[in-house]
PDB file of C-alpha atoms in Angstrom:
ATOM      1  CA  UNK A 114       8.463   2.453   1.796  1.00 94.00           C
ATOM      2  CA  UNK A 115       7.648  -0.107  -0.746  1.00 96.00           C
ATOM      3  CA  UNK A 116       9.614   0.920  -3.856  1.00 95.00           C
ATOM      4  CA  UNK A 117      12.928   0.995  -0.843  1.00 95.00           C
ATOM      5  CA  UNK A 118      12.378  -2.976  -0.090  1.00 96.00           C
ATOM      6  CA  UNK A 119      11.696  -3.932  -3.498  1.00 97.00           C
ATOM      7  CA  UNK A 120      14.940  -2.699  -4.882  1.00 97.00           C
ATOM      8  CA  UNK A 121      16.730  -5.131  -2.803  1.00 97.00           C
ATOM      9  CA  UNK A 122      14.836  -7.653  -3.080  1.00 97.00           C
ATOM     10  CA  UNK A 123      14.499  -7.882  -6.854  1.00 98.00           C
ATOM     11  CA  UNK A 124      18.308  -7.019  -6.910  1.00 98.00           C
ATOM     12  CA  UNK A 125      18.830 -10.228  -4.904  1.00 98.00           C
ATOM     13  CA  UNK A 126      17.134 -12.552  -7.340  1.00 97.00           C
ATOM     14  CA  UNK A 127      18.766 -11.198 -10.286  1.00 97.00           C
ATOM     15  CA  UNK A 128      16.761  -8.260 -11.870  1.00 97.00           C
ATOM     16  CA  UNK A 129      18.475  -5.274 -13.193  1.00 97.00           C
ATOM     17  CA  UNK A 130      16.765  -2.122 -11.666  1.00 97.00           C
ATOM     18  CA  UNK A 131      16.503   1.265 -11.956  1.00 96.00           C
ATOM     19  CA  UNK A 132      15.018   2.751  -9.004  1.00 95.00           C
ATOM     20  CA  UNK A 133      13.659   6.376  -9.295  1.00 93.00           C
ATOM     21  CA  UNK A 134      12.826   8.911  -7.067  1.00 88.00           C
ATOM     22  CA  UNK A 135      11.338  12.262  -6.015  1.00 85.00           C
ATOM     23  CA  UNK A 136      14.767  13.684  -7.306  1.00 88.00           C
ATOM     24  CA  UNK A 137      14.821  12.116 -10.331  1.00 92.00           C
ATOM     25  CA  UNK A 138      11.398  12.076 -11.472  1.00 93.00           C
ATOM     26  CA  UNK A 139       7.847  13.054 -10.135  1.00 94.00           C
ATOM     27  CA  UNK A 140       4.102  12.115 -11.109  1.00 95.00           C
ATOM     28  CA  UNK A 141       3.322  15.603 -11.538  1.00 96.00           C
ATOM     29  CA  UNK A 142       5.516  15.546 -15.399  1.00 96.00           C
ATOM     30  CA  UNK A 143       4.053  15.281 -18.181  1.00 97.00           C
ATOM     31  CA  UNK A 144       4.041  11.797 -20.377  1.00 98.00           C
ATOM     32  CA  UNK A 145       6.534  12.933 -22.989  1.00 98.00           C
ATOM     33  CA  UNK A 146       8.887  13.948 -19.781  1.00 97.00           C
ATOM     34  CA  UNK A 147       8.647  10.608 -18.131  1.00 97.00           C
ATOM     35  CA  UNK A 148       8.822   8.903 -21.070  1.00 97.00           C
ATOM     36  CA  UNK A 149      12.159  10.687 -22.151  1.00 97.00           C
ATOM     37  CA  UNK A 150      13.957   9.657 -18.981  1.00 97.00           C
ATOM     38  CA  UNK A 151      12.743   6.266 -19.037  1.00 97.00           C
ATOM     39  CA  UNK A 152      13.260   5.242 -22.432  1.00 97.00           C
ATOM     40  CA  UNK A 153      17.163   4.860 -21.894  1.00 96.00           C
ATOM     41  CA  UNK A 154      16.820   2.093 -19.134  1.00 96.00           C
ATOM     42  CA  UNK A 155      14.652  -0.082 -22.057  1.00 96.00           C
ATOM     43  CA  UNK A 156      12.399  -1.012 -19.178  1.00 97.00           C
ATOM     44  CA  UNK A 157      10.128  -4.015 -19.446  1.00 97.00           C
ATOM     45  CA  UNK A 158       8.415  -4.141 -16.523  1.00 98.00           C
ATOM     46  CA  UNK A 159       7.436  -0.596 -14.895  1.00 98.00           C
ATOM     47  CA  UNK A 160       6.900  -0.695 -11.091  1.00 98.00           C
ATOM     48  CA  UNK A 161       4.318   1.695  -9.933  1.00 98.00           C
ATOM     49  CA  UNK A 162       4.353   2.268  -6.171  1.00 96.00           C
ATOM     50  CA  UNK A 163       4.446   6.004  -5.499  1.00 95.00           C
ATOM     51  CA  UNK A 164       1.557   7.924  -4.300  1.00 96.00           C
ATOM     52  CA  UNK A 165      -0.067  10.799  -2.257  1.00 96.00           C
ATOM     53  CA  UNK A 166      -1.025   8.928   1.029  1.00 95.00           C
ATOM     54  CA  UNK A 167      -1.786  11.313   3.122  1.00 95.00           C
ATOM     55  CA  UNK A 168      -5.454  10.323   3.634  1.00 97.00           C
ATOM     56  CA  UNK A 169      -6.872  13.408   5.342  1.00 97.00           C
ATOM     57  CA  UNK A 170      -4.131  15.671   3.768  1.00 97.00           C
ATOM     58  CA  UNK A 171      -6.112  14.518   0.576  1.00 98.00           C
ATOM     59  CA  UNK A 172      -9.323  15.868   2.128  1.00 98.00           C
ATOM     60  CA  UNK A 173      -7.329  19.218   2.700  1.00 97.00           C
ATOM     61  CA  UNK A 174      -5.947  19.334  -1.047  1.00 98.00           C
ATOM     62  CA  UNK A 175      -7.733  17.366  -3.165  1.00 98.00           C
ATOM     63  CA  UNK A 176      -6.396  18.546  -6.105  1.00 98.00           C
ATOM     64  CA  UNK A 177      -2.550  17.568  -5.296  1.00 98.00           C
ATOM     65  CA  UNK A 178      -4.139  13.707  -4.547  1.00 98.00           C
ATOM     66  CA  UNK A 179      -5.922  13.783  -7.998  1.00 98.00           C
ATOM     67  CA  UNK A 180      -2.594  15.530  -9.868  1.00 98.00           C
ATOM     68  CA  UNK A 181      -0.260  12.844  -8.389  1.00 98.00           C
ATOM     69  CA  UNK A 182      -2.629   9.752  -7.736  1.00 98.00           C
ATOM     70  CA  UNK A 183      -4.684   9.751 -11.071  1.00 98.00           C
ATOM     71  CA  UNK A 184      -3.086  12.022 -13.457  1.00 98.00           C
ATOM     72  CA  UNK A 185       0.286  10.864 -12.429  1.00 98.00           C
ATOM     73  CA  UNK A 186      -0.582   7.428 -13.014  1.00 98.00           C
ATOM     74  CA  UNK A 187      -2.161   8.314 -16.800  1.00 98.00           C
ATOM     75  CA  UNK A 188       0.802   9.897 -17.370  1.00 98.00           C
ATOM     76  CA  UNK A 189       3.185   6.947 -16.346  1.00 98.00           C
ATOM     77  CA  UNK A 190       0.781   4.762 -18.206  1.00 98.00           C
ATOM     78  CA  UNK A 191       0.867   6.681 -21.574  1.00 98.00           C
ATOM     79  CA  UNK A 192       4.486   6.209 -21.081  1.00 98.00           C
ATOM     80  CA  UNK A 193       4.849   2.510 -20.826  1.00 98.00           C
ATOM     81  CA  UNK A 194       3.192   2.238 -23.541  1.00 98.00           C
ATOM     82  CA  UNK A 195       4.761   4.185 -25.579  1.00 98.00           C
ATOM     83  CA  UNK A 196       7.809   2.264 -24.720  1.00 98.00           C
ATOM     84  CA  UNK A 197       6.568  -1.560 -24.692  1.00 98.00           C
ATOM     85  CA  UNK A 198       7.002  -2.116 -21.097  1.00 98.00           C
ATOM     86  CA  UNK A 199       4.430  -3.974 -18.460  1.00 98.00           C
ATOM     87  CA  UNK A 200       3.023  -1.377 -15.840  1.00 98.00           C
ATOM     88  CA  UNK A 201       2.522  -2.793 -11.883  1.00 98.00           C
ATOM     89  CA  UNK A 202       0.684  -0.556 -10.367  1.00 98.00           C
ATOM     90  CA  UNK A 203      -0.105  -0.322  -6.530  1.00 98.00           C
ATOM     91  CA  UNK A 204      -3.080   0.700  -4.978  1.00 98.00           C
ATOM     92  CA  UNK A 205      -5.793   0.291  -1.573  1.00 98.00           C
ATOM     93  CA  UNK A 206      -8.352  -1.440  -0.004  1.00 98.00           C
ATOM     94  CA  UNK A 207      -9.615   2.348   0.413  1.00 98.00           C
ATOM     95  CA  UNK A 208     -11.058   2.311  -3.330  1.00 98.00           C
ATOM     96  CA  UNK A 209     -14.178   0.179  -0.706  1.00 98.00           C
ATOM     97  CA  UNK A 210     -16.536   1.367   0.950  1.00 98.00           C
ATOM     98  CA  UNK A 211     -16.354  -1.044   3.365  1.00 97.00           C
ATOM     99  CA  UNK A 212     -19.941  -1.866   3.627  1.00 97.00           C
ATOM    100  CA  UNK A 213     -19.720  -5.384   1.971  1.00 97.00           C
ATOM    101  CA  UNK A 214     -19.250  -7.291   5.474  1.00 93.00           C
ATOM    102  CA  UNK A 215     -17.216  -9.711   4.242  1.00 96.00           C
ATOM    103  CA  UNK A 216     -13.356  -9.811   2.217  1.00 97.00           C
ATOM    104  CA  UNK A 217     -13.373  -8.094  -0.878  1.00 98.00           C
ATOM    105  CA  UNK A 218     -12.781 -10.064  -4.015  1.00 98.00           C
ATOM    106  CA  UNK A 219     -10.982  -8.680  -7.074  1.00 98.00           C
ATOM    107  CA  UNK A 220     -14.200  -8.475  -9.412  1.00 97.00           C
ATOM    108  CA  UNK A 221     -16.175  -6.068  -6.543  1.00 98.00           C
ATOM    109  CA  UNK A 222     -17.333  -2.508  -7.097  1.00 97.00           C
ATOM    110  CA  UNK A 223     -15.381  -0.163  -6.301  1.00 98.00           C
ATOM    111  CA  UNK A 224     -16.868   2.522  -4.648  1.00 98.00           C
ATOM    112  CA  UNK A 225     -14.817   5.104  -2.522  1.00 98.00           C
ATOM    113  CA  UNK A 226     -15.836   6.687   0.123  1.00 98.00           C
ATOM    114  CA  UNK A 227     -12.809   9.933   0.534  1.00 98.00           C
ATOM    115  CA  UNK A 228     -10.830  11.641  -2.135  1.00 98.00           C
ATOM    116  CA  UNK A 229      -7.450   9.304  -1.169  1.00 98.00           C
ATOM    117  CA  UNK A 230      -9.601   6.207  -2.227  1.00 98.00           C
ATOM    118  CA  UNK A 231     -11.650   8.142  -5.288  1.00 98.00           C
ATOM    119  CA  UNK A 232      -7.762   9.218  -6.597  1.00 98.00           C
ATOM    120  CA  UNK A 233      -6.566   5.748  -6.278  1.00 98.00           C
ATOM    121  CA  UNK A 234      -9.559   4.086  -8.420  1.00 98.00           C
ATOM    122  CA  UNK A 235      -8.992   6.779 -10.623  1.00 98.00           C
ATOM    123  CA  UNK A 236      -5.879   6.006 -11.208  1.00 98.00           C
ATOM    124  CA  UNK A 237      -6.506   2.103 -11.639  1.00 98.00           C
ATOM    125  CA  UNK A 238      -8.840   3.039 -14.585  1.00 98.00           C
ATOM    126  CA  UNK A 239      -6.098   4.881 -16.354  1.00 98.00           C
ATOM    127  CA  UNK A 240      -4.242   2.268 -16.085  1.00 98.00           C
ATOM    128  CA  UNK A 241      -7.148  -0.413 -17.117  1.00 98.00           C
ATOM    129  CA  UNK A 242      -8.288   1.972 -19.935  1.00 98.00           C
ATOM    130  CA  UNK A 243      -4.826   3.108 -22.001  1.00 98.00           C
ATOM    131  CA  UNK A 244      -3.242  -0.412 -21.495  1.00 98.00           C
ATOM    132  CA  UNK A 245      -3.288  -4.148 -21.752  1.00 97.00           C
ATOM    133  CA  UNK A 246      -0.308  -5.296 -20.331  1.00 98.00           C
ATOM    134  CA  UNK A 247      -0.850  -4.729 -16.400  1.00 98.00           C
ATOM    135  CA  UNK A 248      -1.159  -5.759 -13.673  1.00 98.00           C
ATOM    136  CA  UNK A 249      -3.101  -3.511 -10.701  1.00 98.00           C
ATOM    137  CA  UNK A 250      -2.366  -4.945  -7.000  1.00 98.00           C
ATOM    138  CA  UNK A 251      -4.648  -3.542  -4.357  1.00 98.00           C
ATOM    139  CA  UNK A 252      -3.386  -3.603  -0.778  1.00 98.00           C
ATOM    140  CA  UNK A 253      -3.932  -2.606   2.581  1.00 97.00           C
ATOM    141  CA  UNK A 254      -2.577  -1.397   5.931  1.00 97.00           C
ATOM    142  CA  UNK A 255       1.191  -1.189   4.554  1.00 97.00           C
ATOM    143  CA  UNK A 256       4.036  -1.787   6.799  1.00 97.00           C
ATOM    144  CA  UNK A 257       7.624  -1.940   6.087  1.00 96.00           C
ATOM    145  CA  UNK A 258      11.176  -1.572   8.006  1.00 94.00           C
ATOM    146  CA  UNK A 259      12.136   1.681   5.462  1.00 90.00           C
ATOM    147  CA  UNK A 260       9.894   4.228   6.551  1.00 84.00           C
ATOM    148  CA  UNK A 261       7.398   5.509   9.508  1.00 85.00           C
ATOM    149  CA  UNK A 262       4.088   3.733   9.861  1.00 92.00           C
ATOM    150  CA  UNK A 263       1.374   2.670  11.985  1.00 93.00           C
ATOM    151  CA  UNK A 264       3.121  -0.244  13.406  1.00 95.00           C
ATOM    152  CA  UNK A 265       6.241   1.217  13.612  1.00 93.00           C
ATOM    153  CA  UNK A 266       4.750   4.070  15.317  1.00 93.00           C
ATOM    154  CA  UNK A 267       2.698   1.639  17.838  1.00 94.00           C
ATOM    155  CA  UNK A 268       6.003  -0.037  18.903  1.00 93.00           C
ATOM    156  CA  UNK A 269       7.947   2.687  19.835  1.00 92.00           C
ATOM    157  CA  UNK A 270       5.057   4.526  21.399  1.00 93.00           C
ATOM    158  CA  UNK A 271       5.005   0.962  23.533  1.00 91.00           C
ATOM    159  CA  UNK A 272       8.570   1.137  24.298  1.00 89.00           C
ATOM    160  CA  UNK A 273       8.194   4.904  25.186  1.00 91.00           C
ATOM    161  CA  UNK A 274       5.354   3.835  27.451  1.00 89.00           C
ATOM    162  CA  UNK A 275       3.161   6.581  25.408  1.00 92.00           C
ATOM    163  CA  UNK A 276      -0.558   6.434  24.857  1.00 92.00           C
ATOM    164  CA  UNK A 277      -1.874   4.805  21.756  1.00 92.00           C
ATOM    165  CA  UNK A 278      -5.388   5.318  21.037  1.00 93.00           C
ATOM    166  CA  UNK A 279      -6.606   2.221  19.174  1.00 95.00           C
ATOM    167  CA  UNK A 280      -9.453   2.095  16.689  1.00 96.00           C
ATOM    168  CA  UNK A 281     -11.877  -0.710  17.577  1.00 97.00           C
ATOM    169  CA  UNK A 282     -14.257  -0.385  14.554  1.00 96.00           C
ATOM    170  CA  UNK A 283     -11.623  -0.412  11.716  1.00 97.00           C
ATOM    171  CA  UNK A 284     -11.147  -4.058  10.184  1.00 98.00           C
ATOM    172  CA  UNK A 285      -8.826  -4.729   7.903  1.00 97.00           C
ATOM    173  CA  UNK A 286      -5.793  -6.957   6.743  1.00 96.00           C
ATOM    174  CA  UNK A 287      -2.354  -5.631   8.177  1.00 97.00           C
ATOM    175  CA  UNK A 288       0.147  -6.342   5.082  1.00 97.00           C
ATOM    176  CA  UNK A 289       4.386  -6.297   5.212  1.00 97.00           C
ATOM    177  CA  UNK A 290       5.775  -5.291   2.544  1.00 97.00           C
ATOM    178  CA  UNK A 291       8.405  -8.065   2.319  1.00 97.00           C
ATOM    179  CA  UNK A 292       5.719 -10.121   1.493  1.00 97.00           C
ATOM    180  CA  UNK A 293       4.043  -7.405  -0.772  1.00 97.00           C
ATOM    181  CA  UNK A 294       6.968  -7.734  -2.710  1.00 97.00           C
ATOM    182  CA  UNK A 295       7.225 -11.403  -3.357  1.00 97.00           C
ATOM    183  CA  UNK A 296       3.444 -10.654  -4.853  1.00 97.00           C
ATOM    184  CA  UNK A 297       4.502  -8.101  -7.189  1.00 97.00           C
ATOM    185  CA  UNK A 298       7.393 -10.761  -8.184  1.00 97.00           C
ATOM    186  CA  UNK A 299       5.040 -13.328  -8.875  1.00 96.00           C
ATOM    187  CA  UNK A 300       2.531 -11.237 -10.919  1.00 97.00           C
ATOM    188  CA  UNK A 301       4.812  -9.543 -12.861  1.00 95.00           C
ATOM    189  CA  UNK A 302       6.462 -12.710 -14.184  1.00 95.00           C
ATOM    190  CA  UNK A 303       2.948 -14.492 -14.175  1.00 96.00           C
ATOM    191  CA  UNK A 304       1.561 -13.135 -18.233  1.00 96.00           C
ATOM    192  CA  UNK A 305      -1.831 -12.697 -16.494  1.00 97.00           C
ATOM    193  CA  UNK A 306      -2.765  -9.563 -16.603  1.00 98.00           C
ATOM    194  CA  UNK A 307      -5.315  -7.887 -14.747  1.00 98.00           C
ATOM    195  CA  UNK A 308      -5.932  -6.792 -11.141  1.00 98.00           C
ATOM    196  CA  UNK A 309      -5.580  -8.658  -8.018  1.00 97.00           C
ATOM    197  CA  UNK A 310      -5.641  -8.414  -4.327  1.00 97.00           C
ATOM    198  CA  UNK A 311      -1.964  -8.701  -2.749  1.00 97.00           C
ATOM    199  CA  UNK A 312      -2.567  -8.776   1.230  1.00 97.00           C
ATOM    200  CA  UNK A 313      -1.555 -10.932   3.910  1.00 97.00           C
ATOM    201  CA  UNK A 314      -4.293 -12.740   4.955  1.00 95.00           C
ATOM    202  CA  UNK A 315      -6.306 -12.697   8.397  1.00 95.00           C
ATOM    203  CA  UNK A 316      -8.496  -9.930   9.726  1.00 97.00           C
ATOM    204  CA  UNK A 317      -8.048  -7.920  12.752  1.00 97.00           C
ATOM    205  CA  UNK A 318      -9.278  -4.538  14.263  1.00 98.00           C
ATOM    206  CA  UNK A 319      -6.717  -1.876  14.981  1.00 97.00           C
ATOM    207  CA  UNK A 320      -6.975  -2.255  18.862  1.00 97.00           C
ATOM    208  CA  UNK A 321      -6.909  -5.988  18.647  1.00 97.00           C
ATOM    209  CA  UNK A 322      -3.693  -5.840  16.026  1.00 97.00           C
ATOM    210  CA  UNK A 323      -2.130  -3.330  18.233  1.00 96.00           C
ATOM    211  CA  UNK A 324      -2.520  -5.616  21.160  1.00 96.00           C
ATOM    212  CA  UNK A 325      -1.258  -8.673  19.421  1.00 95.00           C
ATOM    213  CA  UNK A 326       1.772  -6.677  18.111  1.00 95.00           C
ATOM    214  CA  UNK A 327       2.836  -5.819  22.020  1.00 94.00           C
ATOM    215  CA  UNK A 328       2.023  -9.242  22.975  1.00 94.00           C
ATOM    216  CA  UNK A 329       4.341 -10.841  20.361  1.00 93.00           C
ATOM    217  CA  UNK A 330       7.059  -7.510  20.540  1.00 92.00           C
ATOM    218  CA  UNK A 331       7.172  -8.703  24.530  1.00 92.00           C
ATOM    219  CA  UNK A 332       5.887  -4.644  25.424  1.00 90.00           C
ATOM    220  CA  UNK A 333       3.171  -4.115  28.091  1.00 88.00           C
ATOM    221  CA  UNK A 334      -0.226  -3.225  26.521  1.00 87.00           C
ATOM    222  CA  UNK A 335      -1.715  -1.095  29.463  1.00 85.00           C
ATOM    223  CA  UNK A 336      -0.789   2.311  27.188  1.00 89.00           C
ATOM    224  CA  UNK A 337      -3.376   1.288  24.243  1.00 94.00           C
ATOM    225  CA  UNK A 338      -6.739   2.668  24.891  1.00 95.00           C
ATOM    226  CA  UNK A 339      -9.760   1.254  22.681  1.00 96.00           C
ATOM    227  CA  UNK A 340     -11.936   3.851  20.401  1.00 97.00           C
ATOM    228  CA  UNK A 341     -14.235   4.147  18.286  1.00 97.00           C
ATOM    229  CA  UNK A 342     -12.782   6.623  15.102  1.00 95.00           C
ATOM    230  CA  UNK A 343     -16.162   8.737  15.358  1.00 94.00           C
ATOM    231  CA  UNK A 344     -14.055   9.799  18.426  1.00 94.00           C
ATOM    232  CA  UNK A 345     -11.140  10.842  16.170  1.00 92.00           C
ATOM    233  CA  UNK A 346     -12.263  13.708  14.151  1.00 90.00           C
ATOM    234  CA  UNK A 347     -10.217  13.089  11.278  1.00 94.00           C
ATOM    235  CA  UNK A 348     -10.986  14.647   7.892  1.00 95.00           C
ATOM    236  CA  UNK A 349     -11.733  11.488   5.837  1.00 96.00           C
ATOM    237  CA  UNK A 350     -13.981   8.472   6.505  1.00 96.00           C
ATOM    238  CA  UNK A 351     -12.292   5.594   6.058  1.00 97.00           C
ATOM    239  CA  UNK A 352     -14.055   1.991   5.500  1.00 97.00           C
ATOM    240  CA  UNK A 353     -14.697   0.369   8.898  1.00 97.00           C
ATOM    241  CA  UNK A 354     -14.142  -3.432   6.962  1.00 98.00           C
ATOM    242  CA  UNK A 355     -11.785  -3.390   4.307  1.00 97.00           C
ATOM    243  CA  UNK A 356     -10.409  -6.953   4.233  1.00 98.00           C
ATOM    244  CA  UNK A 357      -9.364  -8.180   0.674  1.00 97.00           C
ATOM    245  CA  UNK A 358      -9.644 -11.502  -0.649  1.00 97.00           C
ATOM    246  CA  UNK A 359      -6.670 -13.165  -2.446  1.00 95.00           C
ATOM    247  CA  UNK A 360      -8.224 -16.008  -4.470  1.00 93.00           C
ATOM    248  CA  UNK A 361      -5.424 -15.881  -7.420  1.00 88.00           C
ATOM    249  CA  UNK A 362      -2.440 -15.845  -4.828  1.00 91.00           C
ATOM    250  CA  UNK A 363      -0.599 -17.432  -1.872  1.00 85.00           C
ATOM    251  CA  UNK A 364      -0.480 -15.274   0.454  1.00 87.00           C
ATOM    252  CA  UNK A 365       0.873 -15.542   4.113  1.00 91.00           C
ATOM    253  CA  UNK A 366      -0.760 -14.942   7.831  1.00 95.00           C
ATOM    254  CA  UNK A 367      -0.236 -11.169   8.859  1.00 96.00           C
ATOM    255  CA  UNK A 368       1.135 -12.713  12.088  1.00 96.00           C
ATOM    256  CA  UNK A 369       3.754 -14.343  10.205  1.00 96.00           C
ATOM    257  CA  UNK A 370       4.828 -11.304   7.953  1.00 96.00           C
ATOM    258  CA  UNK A 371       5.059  -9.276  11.351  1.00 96.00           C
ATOM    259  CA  UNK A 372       7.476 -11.536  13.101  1.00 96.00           C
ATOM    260  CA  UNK A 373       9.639 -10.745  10.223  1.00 96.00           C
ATOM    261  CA  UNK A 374       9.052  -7.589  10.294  1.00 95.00           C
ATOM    262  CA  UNK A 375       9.288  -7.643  14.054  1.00 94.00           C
ATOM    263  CA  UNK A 376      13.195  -9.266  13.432  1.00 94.00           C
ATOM    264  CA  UNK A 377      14.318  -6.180  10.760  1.00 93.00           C
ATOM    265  CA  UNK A 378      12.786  -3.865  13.789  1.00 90.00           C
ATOM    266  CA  UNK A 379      14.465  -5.447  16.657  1.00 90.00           C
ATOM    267  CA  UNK A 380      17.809  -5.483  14.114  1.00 87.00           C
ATOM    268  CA  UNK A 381      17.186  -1.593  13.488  1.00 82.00           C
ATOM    269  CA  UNK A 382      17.113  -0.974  17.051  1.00 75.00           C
ATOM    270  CA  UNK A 383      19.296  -3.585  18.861  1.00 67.00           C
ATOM    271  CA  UNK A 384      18.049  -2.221  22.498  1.00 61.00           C
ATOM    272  CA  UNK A 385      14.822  -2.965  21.674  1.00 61.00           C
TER     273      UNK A 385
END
């Protein structure tokens, strides 16, 4: 979803990219492998946003989430630098616990709380440990026009006139990706390496962000029902405040990045 708008985007201000893909190359090679079909692009900057995200499929096979999400990321690591080349690596708000209360900052603990989130951090300290040029963005509840997603999912169940159970006890920071992108623009050209927080800003339960979406999108909001997520049963916890902090960047509203979202959607699907 990411890796499809960034393409575009860094194609439109002038970058020369290479974008991969499951066809071409997967996190589950080996370092000299990845290496070898990298090395003929002479990449400088490597953008990392591929992942297992399934976060209760990770529950189910925690192994594939560790393979992909932490050795995967080693492997891509040992590869950049073994060819010179900055790594920009993408990962969550789930490497919290969410027990802080208040919006993570860069410098705080990690501490995970299901295997999606543990795989993630792990892969962060590959990357932290085998290189010095990097740059580690975390982000949360990703959006984008490319592929299904939460809000996505929430509008059409609205036009449909569907259900949508709504979780009132999940906080976070709702994030677009067009804006992701513009992040991972300015970090990568920035020289300061390290890891960072790349979110639109604002905090907002799920129920209240669902509502907000239908209020903006014009769609009747009688179909979303408010819940807590003990009422869910799903096989991961996830942190009930997860809101991160962007100290180091300017970062837009999340009501702003979905109005233009909410334009590419309504483009998509002229009838709605």
């Amino acid at each position: 979803m990411l890796g499809q708008d960034l393409v575009p985007y860094l194609r439109a201000k002038g970058y020369e990219v290479f974008p991969t893909s499951s066809d071409t190359m997967s996190l589950l090679e080996t370092a000299d492998s990845m290496r070898d079909k990298l090395e003929p692009f002479q990449p400088e900057v490597i953008i990392h946003p591929a992942a297992y995200t399934n976060v209760d499929g990770a529950e189910r096979e925690p192994d594939l989430a560790m393979a992909v999400n932490k050795d995967g990321t080693r492997n891509l690591a040992l590869a950049a630098k073994e060819l010179g080349a900055i790594l920009v690596y993408v990962s969550t708000d789930f490497v919290f616990d969410g027990l802080k209360g208040e919006p993570y900052l860069p410098t705080d603990r990690p501490n995970p709380i299901n295997t999606y989130g543990l795989s993630k951090y792990y892969g962060e300290l590959m990357v932290s440990e085998l290189l010095e040029e990097y740059y580690i963005v975390r982000t949360s509840w990703l959006y984008g026009i490319r592929r299904n997603n939460f809000v996505q999912w929430v509008l059409d169940q609205a036009h449909a006139g569907s259900e949508v159970k709504a979780v009132t006890d999940w906080v976070g920071s709702p994030t677009w990706t067009g804006n992701l992108c513009v992040t991972i623009e300015t970090l990568m050209n920035s020289g300061a390496y390290g890891t960072y927080h790349g979110a639109d800003q604002g905090e907002i339960s799920r129920y209240d962000q669902c509502r907000a979406m239908c209020q903006a999108a014009g769609l009747a909001e009688a179909h979303i029902r408010p819940v807590l997520s003990s009422e869910l049963n799903m096989a991961a916890n996830r942190p009930h405040y997860s809101v991160l902090a962007c100290p180091d960047l300017s970062v837009s509203s999340w009501e702003t990045g979905f109005q233009a979202y909410l334009a590419q959607y309504r483009e998509k699907s002229p009838a709605r």
